[in-house]
Short mmCIF file of C-alpha atoms and ligand atoms in Angstrom, two decimals:
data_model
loop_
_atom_site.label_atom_id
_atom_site.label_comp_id
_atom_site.label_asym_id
_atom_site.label_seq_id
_atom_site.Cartn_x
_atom_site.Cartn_y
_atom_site.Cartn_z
CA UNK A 1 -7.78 -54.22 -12.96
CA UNK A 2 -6.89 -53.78 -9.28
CA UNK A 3 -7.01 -56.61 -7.18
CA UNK A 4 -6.39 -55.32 -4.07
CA UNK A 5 -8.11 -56.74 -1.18
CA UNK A 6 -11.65 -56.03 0.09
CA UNK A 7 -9.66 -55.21 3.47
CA UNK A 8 -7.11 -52.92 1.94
CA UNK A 9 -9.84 -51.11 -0.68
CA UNK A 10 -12.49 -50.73 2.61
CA UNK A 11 -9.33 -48.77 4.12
CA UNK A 12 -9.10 -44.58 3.64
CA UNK A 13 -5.69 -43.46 3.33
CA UNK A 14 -4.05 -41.37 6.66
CA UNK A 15 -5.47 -37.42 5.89
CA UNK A 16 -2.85 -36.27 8.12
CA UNK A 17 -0.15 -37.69 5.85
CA UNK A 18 -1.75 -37.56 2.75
CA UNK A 19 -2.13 -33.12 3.09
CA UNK A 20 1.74 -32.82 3.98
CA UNK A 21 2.28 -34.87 1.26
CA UNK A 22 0.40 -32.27 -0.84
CA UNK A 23 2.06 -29.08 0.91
CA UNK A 24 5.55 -30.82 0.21
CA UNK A 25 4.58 -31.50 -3.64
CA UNK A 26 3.61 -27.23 -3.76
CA UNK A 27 6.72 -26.61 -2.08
CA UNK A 28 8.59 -28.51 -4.15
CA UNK A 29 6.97 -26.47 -7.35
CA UNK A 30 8.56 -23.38 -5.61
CA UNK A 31 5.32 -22.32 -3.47
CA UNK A 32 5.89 -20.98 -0.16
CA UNK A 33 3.43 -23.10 1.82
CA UNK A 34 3.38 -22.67 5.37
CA UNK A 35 2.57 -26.98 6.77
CA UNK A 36 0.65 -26.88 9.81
CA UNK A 37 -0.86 -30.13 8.85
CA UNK A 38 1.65 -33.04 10.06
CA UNK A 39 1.35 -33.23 13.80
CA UNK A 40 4.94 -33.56 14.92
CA UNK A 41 7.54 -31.94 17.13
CA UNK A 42 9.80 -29.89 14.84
CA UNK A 43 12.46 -29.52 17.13
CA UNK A 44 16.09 -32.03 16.79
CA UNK A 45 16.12 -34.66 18.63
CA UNK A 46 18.07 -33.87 21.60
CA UNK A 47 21.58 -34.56 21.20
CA UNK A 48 22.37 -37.04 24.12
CA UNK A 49 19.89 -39.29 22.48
CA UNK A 50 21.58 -39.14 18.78
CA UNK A 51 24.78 -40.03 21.16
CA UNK A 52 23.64 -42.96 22.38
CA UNK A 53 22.53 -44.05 19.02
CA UNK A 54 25.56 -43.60 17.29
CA UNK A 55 27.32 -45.68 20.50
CA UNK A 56 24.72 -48.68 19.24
CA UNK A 57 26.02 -48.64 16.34
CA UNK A 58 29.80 -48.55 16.89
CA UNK A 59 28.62 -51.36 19.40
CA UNK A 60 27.68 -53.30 16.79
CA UNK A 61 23.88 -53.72 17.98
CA UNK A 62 23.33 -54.96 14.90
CA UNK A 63 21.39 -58.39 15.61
CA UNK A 64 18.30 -59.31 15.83
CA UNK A 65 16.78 -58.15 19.28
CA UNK A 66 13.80 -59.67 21.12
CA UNK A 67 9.88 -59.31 19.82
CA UNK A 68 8.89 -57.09 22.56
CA UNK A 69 12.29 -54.98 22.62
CA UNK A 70 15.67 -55.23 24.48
CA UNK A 71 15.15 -55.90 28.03
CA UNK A 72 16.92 -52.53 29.77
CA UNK A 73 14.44 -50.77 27.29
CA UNK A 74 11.62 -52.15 28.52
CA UNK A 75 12.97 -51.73 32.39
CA UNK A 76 13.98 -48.23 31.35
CA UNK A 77 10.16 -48.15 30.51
CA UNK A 78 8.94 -50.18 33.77
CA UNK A 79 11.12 -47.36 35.77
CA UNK A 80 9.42 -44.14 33.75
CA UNK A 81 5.97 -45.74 34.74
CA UNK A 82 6.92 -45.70 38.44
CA UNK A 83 8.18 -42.81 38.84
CA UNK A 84 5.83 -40.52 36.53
CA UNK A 85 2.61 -42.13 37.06
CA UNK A 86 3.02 -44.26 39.88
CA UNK A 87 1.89 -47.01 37.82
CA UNK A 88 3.49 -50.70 38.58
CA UNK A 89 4.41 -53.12 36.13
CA UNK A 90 6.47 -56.05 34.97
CA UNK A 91 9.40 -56.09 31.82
CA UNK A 92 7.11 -59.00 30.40
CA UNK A 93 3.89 -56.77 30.18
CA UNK A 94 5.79 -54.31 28.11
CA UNK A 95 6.30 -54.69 24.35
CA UNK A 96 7.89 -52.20 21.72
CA UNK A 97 6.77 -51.50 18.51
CA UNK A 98 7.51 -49.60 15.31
CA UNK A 99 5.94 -46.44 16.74
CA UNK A 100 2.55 -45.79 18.63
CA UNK A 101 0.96 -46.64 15.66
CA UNK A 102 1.61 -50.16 14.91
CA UNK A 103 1.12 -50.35 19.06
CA UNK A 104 -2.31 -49.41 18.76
CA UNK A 105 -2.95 -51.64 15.93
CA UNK A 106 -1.48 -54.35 17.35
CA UNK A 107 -4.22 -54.31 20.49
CA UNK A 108 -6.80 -54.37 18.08
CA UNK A 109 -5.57 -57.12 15.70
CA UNK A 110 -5.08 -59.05 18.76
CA UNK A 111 -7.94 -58.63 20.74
CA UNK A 112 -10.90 -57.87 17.85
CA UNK A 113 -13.04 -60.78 16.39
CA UNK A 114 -15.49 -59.41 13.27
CA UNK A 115 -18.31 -57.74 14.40
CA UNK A 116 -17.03 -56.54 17.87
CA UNK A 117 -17.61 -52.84 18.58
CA UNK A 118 -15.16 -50.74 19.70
CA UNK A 119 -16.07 -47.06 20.98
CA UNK A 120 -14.44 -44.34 19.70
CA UNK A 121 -15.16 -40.80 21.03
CA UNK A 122 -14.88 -37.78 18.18
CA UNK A 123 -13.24 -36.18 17.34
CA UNK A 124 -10.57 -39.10 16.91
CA UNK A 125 -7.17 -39.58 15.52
CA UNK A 126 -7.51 -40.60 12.26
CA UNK A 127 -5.70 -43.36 12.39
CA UNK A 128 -8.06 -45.21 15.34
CA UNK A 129 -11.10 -45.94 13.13
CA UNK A 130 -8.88 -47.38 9.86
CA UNK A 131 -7.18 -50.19 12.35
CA UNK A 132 -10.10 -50.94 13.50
CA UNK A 133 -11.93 -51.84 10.25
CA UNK A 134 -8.45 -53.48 9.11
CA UNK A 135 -9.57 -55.33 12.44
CA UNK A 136 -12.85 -56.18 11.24
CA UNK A 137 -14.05 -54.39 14.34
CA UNK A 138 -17.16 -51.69 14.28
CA UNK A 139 -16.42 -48.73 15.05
CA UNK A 140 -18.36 -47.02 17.53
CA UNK A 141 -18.58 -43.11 17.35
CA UNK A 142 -19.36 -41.26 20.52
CA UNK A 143 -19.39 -37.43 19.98
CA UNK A 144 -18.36 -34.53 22.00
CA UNK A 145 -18.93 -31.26 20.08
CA UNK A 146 -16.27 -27.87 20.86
CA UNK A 147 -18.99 -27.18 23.24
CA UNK A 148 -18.27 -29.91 25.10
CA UNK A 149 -14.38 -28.86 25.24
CA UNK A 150 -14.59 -32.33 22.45
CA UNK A 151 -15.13 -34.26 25.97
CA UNK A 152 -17.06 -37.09 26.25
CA UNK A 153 -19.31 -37.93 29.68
CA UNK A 154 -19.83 -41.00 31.58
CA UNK A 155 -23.83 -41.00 30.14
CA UNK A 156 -22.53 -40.82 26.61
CA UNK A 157 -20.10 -43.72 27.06
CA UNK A 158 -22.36 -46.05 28.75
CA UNK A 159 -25.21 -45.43 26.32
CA UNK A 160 -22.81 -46.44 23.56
CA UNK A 161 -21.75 -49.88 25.55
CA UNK A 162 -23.77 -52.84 23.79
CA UNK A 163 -23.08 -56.63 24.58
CA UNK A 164 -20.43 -56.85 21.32
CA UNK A 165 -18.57 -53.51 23.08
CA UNK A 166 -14.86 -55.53 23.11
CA UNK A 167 -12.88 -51.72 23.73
CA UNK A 168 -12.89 -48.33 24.31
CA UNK A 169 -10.17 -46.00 23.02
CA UNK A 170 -9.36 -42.83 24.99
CA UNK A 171 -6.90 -40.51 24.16
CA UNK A 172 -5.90 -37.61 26.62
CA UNK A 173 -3.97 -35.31 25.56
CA UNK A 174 -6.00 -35.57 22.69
CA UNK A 175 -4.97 -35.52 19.09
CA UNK A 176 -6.90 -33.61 17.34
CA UNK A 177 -8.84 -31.44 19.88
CA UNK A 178 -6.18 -30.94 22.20
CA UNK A 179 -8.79 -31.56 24.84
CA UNK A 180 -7.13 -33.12 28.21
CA UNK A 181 -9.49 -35.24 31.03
CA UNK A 182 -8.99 -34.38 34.13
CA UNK A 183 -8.53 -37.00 37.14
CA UNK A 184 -12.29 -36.66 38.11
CA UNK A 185 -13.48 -36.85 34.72
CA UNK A 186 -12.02 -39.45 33.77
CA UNK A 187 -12.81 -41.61 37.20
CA UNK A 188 -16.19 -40.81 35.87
CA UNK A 189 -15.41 -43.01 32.64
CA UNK A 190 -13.76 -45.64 34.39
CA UNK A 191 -16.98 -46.01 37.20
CA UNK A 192 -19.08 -46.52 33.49
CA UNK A 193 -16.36 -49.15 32.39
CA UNK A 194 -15.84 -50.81 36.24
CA UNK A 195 -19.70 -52.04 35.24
CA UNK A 196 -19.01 -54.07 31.94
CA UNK A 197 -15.83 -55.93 32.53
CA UNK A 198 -15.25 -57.30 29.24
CA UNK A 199 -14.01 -53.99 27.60
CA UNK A 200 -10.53 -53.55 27.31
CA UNK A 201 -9.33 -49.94 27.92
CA UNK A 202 -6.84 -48.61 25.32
CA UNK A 203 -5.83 -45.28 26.69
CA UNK A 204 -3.22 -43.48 24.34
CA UNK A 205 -0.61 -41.23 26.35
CA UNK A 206 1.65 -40.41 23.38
CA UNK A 207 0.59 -36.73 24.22
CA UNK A 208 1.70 -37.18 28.40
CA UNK A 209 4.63 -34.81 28.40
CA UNK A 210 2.80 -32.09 26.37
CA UNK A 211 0.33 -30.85 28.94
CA UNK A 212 -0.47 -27.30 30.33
CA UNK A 213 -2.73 -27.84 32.91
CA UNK A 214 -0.19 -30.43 35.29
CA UNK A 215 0.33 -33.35 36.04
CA UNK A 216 -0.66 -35.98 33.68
CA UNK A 217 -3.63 -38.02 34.81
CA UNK A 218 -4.00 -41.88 33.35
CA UNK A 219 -6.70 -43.99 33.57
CA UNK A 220 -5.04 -46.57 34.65
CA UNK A 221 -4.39 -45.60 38.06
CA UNK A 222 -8.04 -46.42 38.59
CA UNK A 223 -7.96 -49.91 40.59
CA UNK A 224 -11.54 -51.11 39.25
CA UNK A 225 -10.87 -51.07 36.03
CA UNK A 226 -6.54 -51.20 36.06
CA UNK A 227 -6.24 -55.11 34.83
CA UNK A 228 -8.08 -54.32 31.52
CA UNK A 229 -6.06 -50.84 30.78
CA UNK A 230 -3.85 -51.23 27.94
CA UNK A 231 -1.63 -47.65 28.24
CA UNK A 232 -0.17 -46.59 24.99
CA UNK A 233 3.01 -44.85 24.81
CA UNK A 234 6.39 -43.67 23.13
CA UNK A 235 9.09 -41.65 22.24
CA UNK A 236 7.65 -39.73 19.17
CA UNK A 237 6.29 -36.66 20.56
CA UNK A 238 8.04 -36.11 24.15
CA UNK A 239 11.46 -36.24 22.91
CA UNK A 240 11.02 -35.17 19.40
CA UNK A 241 11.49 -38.85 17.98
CA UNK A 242 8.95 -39.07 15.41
CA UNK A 243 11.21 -40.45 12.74
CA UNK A 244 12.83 -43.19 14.96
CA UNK A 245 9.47 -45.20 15.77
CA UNK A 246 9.40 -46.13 18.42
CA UNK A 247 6.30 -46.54 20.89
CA UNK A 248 5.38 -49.08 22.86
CA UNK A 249 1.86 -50.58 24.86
CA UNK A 250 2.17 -51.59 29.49
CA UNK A 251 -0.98 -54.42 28.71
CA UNK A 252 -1.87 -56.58 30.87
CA UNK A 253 0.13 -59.65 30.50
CA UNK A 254 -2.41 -62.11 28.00
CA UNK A 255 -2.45 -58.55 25.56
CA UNK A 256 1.34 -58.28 25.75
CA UNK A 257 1.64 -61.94 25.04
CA UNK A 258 -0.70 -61.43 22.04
CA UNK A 259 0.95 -58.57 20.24
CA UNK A 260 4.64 -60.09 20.58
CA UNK A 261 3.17 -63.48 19.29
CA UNK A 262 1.82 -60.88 16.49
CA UNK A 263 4.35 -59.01 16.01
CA UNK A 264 6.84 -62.31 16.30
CA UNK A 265 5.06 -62.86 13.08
CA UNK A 266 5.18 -59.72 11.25
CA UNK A 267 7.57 -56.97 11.66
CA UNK A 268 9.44 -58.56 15.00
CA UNK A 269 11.08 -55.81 16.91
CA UNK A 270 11.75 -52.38 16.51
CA UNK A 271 15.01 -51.14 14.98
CA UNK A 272 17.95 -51.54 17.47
CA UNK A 273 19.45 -48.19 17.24
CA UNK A 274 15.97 -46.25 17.98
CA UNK A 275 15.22 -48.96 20.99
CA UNK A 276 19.02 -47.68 22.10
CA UNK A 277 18.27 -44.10 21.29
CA UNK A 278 14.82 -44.57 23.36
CA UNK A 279 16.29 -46.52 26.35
CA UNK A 280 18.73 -43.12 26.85
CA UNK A 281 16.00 -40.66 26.39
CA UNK A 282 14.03 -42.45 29.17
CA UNK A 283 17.26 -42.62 31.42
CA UNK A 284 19.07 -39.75 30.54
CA UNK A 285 18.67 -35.90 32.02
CA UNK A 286 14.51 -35.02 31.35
CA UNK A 287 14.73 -31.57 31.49
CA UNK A 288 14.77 -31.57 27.34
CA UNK A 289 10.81 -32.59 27.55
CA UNK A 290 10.27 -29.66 29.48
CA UNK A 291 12.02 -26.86 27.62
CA UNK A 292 10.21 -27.77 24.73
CA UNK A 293 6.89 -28.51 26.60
CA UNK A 294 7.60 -24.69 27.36
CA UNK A 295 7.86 -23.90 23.61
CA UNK A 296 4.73 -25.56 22.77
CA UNK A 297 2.55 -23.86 25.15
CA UNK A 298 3.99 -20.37 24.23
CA UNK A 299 3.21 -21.10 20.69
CA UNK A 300 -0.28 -22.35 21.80
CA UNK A 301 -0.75 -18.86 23.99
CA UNK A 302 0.16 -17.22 20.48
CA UNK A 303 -2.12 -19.34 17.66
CA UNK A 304 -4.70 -19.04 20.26
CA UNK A 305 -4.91 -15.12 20.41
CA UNK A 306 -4.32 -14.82 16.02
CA UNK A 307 -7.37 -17.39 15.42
CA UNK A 308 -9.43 -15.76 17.96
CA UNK A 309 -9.20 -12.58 15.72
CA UNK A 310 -10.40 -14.23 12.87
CA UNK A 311 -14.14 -13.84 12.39
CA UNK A 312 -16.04 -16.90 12.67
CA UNK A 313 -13.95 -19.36 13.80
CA UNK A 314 -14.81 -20.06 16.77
CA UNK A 315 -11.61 -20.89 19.33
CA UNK A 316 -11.25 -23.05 22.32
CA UNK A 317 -8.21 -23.06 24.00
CA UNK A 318 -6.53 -26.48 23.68
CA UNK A 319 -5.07 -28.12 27.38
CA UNK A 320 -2.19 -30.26 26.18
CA UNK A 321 -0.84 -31.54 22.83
CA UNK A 322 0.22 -29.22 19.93
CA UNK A 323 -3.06 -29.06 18.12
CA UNK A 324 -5.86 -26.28 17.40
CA UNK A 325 -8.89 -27.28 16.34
CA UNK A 326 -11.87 -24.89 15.81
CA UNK A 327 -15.13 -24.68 14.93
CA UNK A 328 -15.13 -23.15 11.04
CA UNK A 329 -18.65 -24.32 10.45
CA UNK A 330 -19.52 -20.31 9.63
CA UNK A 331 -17.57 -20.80 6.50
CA UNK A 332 -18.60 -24.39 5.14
CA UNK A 333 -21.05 -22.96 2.19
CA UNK A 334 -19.33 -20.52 1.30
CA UNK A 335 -18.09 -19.94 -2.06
CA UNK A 336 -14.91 -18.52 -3.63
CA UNK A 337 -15.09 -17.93 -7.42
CA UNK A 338 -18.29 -20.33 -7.76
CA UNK A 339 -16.94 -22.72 -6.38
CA UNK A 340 -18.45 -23.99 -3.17
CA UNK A 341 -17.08 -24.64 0.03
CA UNK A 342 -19.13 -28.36 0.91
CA UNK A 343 -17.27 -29.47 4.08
CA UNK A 344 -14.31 -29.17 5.84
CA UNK A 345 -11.78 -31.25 3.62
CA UNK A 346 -12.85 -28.51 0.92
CA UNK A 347 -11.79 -25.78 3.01
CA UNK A 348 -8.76 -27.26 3.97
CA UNK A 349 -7.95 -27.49 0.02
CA UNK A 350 -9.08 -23.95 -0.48
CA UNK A 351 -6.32 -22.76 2.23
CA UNK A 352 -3.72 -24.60 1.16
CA UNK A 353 -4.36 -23.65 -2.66
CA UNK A 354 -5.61 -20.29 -1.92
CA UNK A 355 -3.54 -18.74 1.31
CA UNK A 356 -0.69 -21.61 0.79
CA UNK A 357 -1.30 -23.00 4.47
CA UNK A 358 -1.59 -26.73 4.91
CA UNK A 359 -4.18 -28.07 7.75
CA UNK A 360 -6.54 -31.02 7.94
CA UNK A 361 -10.40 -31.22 7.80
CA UNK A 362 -11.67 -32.03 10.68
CA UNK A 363 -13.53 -34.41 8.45
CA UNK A 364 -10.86 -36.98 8.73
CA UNK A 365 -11.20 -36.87 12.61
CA UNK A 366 -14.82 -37.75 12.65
CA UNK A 367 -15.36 -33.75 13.30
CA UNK A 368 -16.98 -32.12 10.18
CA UNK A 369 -17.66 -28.41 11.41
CA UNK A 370 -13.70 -28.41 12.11
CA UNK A 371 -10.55 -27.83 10.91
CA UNK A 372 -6.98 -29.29 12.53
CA UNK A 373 -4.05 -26.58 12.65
CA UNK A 374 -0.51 -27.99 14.47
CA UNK A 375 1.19 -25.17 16.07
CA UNK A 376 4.66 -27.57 16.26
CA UNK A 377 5.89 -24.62 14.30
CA UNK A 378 8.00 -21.90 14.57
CA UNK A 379 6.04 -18.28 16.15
CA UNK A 380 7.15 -16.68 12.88
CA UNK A 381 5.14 -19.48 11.01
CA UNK A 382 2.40 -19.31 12.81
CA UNK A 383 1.75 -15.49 12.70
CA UNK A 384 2.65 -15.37 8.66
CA UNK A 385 0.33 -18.37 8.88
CA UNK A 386 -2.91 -17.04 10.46
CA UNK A 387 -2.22 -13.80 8.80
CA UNK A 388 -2.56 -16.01 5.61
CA UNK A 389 -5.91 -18.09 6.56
CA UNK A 390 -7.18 -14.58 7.86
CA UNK A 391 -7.00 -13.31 4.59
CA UNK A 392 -8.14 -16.23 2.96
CA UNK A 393 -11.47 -17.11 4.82
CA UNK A 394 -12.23 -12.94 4.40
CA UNK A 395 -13.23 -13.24 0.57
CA UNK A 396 -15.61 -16.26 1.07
CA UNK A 397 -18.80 -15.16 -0.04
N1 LIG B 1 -1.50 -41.69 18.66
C1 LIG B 1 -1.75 -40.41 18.41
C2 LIG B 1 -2.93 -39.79 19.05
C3 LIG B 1 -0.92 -39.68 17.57
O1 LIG B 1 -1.17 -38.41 17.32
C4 LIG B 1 0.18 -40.30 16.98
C5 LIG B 1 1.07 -39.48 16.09
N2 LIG B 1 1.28 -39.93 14.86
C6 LIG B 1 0.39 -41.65 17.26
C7 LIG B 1 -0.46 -42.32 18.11
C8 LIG B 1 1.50 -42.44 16.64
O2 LIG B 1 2.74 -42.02 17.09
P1 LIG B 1 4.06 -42.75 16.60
O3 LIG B 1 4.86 -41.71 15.91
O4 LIG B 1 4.73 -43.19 17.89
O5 LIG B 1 3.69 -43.89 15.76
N1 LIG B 2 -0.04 -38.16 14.58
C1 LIG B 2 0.45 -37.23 13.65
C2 LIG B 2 -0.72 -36.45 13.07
O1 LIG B 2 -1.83 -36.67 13.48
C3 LIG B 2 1.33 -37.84 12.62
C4 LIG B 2 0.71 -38.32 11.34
C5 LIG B 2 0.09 -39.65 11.45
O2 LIG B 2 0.78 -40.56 11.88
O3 LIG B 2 -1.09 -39.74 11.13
O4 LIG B 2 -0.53 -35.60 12.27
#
């Protein structure tokens, strides 16, 4: 008998996790799969950063540190907000977590009574819509369809505010779509939110540094709406840090009070060494972000012109992150063998059994016509690995 909690059984385990899982289990059996489903940088982390770790240690940072993170951390952090988005805040209003992840969830424990509604455009990180059931929040869905660039507008948003709206969670870069706002559009969104001033703005940046089109725009610089922007940040994807966890949340100072009186309670800080290891990437020399920002957007030029010769998938080219994400709706009822292709999830199972390349449904990110492919890969990869999915999708009848 399991007697797991309503909470925890009401809970879907993370896709993205769950299909590298799967492609490590075949490569463990000796199959040459080709993953392309984990989104994460796979380049070292660079070595000035594993320096200044290894100096923790030998310093014997080995104590318990404050909730909310060392304090140079979180001025290293105040700094980095100054000077790259012009963005002003106090040590106090920033607080560190174990990753972006636990950052995120911490808002919505915090801030979430049962019932409230919190908007969530799709496609959406997986992750978003699991913490905030855990929350006992209602999620929201807004949709913006690869038409759309995946972008919602200021009509769609308001019509989705109702009197229990409590947040709204943007993410630009975004992960899955790889769709980026720009400044206008997203002053659009934060006129719509100026109106209803009891929605708290959780606007995840984690993508910032992996742009192509500029400048990174926040919605937070927007003064109407600025005192209920919680901005959502960390080390995991600009400076290749994914295994450290570390991210952290600039909240206005009753939400950072919140989440370390959570957090106080239930994991306390971060780990010393990656708070250390973060405090040097966001001091040291930043010219490591863009050499690989460089990388990334090559790679994107190149999955961008292989899928576009695939038939029927139909390609958009992705602004910022490290994530393609087109339509493959011409293939969902398709069979191979008999068997039938129903959604998505099915055809990412079919590629990674069939053409040994791991990807996500876009099921899992509230996109069912879609499939997620990260190009964090080497170019070699990702040529072997369209060829592969080329092949594959070609004998669906
Ligand atoms: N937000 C988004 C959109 C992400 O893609 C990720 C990546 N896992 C996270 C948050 C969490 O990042 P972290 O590794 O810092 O927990
Ligand atoms: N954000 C990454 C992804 O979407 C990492 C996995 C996860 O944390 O869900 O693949």
């Amino acid at each position: 008998m399991s007697q797991v909690s309503e909470r925890l059984a009401a809970l879907s385990p993370s896709e993205t996790l769950a299909m590298s899982q799967k492609s490590n289990e075949l490569k463990a059996q000796g199959i040459d799969v080709i993953n392309l489903s984990v989104g994460e940088p796979d380049f070292f982390t660079p070595d000035f950063i594993k320096e200044a770790a290894k100096k923790a240690i030998d310093d014997n940072f080995s104590f318990y540190a404050p909730v909310p993170g060392f304090l140079p951390l979180r001025n290293a952090i105040v700094s980095k907000l100054k000077k790259e988005n012009n963005l002003d805040y106090k040590p106090e209003q920033i607080v560190c977590s174990n990753g972006a992840k636990q950052a995120v969830c911490n808002v919505l424990l915090c801030i979430i009574n049962p019932g409230d509604e919190v908007i969530v455009p799709a496609p959406y990180w997986v992750s978003y819509v699991e913490m905030v059931k855990l929350a006992e929040g209602r999620n929201v869905i807004v949709s913006a369809d690869i038409e759309q660039d995946f972008k919602i507008t200021p009509a769609q948003l308001e019509a989705a505010v109702t009197p229990r709206t409590k947040a709204f969670i943007l993410c630009s870069p975004s992960n899955p779509t790889g769709s980026v706002y720009s400044k206008e559009e997203l002053k659009g969104l934060a006129d719509v939110l100026a109106r209803y001033p009891d929605i708290i703005i959780i606007a995840d940046e984690i993508y910032e540094h992996i742009n192509y089109i500029g400048k990174h725009e926040s919605i937070a610089q927007f003064e109407n709406i600025r005192e209920r922007v919680v901005i959502v940040n960390g080390v995991s994807k600009a400076y290749a840090m994914t295994g450290w966890r570390l991210g952290w949340i600039a909240a206005p100072q009753w939400i950072a009070s919140a989440c370390n009186k959570l957090q106080g309670q239930y994991t306390s800080s971060p780990g010393n060494i990656a708070q250390k290891a973060a405090e040097a990437a966001y001091l040291g020399p930043q010219d490591c972000v863009e050499t690989m920002r460089q990388a990334f957007e090559r790679r994107r030029n190149l999955i961008v012109q292989l899928a576009s010769d695939i038939p029927g998938l139909k390609v958009r080219q992705p602004k910022g992150a490290f994530y393609l994400f087109p339509d493959c709706s011409y293939y969902i009822g398709k069979s191979f063998n008999g068997n039938k292709i129903n959604n998505s999830a099915d055809l990412a199972m079919y590629l990674l059994e069939e053409g040994h390349v791991a990807a996500v449904g876009g099921l899992a990110f509230g996109a069912p016509n879609c499939i997620r492919f990260s190009y964090a890969t080497s170019d070699e990869n990702l040529i072997e690995a369209m060829a592969r999915v080329k092949k594959a999708l070609s004998v669906l009848q």
